[in-house]
PDB file of N, CA and C in Angstrom:
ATOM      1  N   UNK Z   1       0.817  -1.195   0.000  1.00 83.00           N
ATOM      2  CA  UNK Z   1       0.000   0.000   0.000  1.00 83.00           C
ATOM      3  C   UNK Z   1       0.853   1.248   0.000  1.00 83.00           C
ATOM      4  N   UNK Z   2       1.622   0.906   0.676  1.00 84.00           N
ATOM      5  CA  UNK Z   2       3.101   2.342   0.599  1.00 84.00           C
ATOM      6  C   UNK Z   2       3.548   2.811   1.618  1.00 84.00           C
ATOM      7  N   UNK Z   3       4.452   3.669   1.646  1.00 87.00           N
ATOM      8  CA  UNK Z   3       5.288   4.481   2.756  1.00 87.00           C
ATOM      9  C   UNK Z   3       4.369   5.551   3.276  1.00 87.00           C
ATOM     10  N   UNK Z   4       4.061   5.648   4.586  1.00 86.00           N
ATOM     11  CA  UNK Z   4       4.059   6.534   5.272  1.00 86.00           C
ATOM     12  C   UNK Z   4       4.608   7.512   6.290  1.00 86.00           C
ATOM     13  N   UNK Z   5       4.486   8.483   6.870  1.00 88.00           N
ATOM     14  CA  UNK Z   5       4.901   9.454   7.541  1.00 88.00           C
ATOM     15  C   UNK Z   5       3.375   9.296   9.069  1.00 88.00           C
ATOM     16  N   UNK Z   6       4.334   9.159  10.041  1.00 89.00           N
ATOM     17  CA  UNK Z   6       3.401   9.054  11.305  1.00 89.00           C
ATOM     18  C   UNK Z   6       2.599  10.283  11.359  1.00 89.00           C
ATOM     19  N   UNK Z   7       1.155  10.166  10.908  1.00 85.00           N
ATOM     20  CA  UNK Z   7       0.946  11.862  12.260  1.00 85.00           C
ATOM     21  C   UNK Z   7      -0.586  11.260  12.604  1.00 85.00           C
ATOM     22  N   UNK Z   8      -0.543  10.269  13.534  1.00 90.00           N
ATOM     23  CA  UNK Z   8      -1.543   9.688  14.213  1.00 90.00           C
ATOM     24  C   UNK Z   8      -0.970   8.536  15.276  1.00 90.00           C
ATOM     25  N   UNK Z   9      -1.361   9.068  16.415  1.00 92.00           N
ATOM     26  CA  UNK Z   9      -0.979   7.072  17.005  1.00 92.00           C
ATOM     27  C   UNK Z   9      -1.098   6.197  16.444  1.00 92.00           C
ATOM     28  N   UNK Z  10      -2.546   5.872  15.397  1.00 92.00           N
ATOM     29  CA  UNK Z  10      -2.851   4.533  15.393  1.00 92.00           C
ATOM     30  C   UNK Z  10      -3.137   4.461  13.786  1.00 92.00           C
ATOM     31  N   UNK Z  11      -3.307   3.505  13.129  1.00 92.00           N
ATOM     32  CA  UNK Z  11      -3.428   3.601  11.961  1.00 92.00           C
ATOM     33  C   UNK Z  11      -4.759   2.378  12.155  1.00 92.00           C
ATOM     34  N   UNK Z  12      -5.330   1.730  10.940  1.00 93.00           N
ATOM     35  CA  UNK Z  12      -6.265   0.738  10.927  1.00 93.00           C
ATOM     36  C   UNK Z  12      -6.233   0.399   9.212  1.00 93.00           C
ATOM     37  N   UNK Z  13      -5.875  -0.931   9.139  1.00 93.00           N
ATOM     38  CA  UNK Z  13      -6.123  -1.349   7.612  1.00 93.00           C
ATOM     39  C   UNK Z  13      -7.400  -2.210   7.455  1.00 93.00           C
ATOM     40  N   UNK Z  14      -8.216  -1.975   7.041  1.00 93.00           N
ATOM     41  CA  UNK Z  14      -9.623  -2.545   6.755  1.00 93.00           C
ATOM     42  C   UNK Z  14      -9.178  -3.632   5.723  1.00 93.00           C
ATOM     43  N   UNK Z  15      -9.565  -4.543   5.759  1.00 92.00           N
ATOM     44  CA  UNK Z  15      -9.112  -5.895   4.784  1.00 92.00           C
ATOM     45  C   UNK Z  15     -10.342  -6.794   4.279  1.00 92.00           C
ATOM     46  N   UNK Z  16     -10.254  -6.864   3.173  1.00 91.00           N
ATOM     47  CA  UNK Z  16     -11.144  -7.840   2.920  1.00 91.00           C
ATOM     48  C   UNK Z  16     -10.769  -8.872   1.710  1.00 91.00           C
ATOM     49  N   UNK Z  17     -11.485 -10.425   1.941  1.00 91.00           N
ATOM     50  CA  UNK Z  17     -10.216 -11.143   0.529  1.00 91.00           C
ATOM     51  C   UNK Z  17     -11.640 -12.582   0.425  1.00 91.00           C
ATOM     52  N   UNK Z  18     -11.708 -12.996  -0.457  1.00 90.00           N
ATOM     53  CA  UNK Z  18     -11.992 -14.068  -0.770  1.00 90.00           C
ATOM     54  C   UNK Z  18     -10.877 -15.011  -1.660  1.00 90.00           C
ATOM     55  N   UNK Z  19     -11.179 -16.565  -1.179  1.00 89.00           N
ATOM     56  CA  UNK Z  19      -9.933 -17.338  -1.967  1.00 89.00           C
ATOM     57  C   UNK Z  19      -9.166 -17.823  -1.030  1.00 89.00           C
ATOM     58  N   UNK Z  20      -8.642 -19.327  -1.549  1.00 88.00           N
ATOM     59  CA  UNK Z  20      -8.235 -20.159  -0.434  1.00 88.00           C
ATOM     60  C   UNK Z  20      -6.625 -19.734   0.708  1.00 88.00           C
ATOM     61  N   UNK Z  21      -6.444 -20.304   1.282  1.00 88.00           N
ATOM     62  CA  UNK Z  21      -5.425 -19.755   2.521  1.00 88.00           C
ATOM     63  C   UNK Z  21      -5.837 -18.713   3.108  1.00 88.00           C
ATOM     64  N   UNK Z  22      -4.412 -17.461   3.006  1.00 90.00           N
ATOM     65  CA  UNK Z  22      -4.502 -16.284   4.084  1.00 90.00           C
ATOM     66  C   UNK Z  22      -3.836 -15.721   3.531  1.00 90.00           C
ATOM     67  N   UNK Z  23      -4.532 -14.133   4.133  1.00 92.00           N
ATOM     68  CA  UNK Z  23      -3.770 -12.938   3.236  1.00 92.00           C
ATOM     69  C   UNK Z  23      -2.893 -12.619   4.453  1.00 92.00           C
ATOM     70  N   UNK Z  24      -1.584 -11.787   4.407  1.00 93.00           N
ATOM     71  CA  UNK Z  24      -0.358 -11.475   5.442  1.00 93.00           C
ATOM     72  C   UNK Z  24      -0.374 -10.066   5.090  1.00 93.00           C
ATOM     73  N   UNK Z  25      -1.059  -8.993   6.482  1.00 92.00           N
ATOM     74  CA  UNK Z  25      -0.834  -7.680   6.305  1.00 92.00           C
ATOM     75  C   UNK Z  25       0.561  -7.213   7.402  1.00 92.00           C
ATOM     76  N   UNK Z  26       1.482  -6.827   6.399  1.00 93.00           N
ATOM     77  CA  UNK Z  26       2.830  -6.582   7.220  1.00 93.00           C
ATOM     78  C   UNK Z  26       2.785  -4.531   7.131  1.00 93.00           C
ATOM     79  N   UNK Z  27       2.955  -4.202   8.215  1.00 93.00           N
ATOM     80  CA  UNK Z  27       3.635  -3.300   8.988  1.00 93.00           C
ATOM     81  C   UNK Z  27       4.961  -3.122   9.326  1.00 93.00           C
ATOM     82  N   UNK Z  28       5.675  -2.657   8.544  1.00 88.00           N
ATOM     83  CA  UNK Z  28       7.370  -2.349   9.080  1.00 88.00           C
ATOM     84  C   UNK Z  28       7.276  -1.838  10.568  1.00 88.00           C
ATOM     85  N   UNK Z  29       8.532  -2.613  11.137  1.00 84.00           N
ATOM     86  CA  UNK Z  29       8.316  -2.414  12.904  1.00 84.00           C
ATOM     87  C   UNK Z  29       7.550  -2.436  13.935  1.00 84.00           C
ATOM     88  N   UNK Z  30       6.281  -3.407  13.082  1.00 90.00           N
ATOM     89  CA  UNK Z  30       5.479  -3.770  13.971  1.00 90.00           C
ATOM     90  C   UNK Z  30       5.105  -4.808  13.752  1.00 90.00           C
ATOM     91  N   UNK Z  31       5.394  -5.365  12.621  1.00 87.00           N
ATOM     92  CA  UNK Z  31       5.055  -7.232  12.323  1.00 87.00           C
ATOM     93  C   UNK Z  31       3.953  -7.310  11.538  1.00 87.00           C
ATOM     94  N   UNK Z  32       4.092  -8.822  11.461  1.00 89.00           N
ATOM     95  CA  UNK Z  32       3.172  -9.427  10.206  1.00 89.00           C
ATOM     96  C   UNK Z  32       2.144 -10.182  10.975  1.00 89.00           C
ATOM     97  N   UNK Z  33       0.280 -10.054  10.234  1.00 88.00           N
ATOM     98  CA  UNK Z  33      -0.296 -10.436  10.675  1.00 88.00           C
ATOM     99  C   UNK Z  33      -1.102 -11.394   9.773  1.00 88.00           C
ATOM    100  N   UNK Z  34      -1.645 -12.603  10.007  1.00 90.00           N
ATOM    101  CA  UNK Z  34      -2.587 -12.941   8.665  1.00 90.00           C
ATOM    102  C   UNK Z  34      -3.921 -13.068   9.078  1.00 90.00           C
ATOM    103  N   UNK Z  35      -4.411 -13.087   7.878  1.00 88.00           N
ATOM    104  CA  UNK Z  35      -6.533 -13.019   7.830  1.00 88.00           C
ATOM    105  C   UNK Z  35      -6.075 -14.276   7.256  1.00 88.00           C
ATOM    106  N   UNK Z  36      -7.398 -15.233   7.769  1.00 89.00           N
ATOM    107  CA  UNK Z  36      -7.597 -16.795   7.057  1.00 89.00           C
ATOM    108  C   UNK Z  36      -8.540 -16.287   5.677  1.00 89.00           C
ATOM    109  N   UNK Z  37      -8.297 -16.708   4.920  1.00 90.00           N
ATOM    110  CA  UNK Z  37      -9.737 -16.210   3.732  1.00 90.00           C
ATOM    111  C   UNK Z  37     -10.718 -17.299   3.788  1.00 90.00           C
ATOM    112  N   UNK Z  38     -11.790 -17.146   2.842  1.00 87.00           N
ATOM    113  CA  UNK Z  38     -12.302 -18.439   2.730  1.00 87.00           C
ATOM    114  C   UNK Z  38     -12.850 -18.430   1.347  1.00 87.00           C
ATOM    115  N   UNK Z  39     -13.149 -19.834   0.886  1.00 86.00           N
ATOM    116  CA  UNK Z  39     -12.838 -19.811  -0.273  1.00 86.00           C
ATOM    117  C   UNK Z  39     -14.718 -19.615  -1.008  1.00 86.00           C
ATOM    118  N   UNK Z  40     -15.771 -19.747   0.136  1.00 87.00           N
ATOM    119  CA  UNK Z  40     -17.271 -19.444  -0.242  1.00 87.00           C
ATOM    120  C   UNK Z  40     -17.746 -18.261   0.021  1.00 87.00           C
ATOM    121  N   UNK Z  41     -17.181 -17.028   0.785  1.00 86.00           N
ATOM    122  CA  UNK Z  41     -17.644 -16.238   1.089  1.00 86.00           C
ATOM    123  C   UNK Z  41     -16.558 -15.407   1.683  1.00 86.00           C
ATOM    124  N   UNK Z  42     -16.602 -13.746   1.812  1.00 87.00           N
ATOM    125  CA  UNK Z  42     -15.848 -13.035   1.648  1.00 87.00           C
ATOM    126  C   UNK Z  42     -15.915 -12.545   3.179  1.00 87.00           C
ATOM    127  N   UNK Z  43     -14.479 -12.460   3.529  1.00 83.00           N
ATOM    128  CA  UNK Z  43     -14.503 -12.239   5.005  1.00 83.00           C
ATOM    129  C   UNK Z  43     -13.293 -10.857   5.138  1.00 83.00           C
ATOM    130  N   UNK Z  44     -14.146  -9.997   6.033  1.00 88.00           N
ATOM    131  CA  UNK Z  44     -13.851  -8.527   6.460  1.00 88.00           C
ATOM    132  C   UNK Z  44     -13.201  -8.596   7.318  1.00 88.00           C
ATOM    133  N   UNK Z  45     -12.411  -7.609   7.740  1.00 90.00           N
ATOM    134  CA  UNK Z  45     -11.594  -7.785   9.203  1.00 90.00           C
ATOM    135  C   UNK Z  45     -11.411  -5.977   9.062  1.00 90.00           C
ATOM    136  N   UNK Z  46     -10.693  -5.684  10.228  1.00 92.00           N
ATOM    137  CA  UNK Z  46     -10.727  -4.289  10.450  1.00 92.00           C
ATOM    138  C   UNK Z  46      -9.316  -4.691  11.501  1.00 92.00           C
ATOM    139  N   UNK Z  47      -8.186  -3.760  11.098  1.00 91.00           N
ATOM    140  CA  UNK Z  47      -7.203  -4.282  12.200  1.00 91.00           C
ATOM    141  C   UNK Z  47      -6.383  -2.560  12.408  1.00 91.00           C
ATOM    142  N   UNK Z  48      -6.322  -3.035  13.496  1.00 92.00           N
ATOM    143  CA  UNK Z  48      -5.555  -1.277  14.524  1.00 92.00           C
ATOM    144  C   UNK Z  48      -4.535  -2.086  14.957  1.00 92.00           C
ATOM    145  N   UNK Z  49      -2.994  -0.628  14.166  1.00 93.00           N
ATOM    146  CA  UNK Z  49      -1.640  -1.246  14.685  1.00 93.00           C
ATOM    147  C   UNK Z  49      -1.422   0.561  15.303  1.00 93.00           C
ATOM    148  N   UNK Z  50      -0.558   0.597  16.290  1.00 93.00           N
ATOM    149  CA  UNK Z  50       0.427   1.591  17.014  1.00 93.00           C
ATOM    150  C   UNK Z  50       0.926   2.057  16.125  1.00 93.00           C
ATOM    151  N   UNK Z  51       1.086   2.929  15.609  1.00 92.00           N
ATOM    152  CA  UNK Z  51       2.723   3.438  14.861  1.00 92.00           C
ATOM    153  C   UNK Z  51       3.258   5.030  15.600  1.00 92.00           C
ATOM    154  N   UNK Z  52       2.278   5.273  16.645  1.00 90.00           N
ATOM    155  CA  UNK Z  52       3.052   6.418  17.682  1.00 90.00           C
ATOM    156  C   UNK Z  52       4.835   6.447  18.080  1.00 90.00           C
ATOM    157  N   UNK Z  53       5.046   5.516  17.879  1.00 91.00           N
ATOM    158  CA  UNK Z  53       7.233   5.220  18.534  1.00 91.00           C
ATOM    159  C   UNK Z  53       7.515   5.371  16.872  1.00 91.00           C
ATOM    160  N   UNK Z  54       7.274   5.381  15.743  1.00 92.00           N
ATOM    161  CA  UNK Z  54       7.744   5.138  14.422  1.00 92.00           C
ATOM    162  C   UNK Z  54       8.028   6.541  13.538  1.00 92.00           C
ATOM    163  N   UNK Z  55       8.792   7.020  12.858  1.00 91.00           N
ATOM    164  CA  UNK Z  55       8.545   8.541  12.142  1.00 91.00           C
ATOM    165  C   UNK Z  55       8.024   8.079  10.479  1.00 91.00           C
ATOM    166  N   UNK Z  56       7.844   6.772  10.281  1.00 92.00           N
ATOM    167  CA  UNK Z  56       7.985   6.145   9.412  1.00 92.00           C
ATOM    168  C   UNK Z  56       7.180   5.104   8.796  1.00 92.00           C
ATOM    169  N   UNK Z  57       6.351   4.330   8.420  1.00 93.00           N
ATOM    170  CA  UNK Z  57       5.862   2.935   8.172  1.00 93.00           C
ATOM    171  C   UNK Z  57       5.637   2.529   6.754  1.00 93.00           C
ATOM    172  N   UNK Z  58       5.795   1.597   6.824  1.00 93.00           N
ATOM    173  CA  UNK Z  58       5.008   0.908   5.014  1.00 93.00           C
ATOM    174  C   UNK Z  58       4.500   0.062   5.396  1.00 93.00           C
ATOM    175  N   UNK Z  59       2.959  -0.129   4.652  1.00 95.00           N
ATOM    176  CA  UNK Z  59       1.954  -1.439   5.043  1.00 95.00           C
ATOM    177  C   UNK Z  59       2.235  -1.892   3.472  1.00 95.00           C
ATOM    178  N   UNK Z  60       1.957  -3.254   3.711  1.00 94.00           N
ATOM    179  CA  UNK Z  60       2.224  -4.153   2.406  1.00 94.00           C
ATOM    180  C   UNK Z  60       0.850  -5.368   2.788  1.00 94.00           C
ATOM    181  N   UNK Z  61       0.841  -5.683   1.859  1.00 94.00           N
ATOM    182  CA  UNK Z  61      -0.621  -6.961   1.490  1.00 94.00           C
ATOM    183  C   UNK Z  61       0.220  -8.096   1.210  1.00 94.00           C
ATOM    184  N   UNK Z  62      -0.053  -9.531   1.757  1.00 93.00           N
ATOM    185  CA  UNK Z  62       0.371 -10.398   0.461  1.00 93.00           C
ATOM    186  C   UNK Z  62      -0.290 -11.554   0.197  1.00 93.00           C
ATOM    187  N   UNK Z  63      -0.506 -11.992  -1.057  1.00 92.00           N
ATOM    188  CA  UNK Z  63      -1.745 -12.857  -1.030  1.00 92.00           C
ATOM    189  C   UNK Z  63      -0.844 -14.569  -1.716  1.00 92.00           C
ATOM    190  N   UNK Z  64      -1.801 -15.368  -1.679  1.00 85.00           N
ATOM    191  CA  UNK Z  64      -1.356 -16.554  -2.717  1.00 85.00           C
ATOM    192  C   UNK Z  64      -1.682 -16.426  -3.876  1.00 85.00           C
ATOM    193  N   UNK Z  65      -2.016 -17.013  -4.897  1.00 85.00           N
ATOM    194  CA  UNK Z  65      -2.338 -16.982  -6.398  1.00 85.00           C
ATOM    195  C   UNK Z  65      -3.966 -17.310  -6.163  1.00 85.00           C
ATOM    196  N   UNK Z  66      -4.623 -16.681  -6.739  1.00 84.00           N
ATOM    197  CA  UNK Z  66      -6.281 -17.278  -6.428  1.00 84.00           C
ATOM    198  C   UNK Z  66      -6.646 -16.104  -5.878  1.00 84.00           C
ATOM    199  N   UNK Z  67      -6.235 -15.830  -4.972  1.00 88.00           N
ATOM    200  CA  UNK Z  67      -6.789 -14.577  -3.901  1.00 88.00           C
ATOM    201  C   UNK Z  67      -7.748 -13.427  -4.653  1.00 88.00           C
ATOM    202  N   UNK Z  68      -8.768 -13.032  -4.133  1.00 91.00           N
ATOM    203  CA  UNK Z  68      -8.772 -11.672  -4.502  1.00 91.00           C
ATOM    204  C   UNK Z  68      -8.771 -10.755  -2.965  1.00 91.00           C
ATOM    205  N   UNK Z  69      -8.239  -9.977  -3.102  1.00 92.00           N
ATOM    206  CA  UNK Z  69      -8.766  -8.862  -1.362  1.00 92.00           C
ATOM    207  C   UNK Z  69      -8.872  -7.311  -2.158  1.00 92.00           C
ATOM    208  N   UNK Z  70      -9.098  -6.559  -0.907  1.00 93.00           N
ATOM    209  CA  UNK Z  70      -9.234  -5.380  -1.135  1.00 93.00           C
ATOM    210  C   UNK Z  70      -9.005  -4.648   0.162  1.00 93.00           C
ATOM    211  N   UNK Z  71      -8.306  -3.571   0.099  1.00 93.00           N
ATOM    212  CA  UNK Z  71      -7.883  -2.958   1.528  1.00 93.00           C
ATOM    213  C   UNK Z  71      -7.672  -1.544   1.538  1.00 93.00           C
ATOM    214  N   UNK Z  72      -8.160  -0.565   2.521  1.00 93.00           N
ATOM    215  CA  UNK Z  72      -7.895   0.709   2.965  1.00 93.00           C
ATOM    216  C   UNK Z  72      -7.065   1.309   4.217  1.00 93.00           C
ATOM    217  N   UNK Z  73      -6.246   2.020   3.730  1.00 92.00           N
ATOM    218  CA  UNK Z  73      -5.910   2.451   5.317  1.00 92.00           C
ATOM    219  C   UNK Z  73      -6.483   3.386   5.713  1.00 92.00           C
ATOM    220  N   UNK Z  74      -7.065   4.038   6.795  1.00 92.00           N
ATOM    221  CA  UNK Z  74      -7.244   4.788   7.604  1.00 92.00           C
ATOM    222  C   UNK Z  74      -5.994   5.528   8.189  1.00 92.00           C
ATOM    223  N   UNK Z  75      -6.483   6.460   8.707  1.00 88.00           N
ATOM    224  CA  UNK Z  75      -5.170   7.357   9.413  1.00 88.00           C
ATOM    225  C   UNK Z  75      -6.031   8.657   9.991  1.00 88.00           C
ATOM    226  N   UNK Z  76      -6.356   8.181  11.213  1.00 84.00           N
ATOM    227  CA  UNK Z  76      -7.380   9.039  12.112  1.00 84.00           C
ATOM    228  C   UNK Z  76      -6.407  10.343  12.576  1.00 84.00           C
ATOM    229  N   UNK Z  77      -7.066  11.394  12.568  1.00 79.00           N
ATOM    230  CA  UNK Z  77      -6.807  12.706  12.640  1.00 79.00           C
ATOM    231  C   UNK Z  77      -5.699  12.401  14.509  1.00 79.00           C
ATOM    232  N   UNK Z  78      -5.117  13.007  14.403  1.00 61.00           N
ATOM    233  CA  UNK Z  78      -3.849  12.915  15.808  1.00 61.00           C
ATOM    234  C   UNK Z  78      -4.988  13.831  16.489  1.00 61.00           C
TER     235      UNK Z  78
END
């Protein structure tokens, strides 16, 4: 999704994916997380990471072959 510049404590990537396995939403310096997908029906998630200690972040998506998702970041007013 790209490089950012902190000017919020918290950030939130809204995720959504249909298609078999799991999608892996990584956060530089704060780790990698995965959504299970499923392969009949399309499953939402909403996830809040810290990036207040960071001057810096990049969120990245990563899927298997099959996948489809779709994702937003948020970045609530400081």
């Amino acid at each position: 999704l790209g490089q950012f510049r902190v000017e919020s404590k918290f950030i939130k990537v809204y995720l959504t994916c249909f298609g078999p396995g799991e999608v892996l939403i990584s956060v530089d310096a704060v780790g990698k997380f995965p959504l299970p997908c499923n392969q009949t029906d399309i499953v939402p998630s909403e996830n809040q990471f810290q990036v207040s200690d960071l001057k810096s972040y990049s969120v990245a998506i990563e899927s298997a072959v099959g996948q489809r998702w779709a994702a937003t970041l948020a970045i609530p007013k400081a």
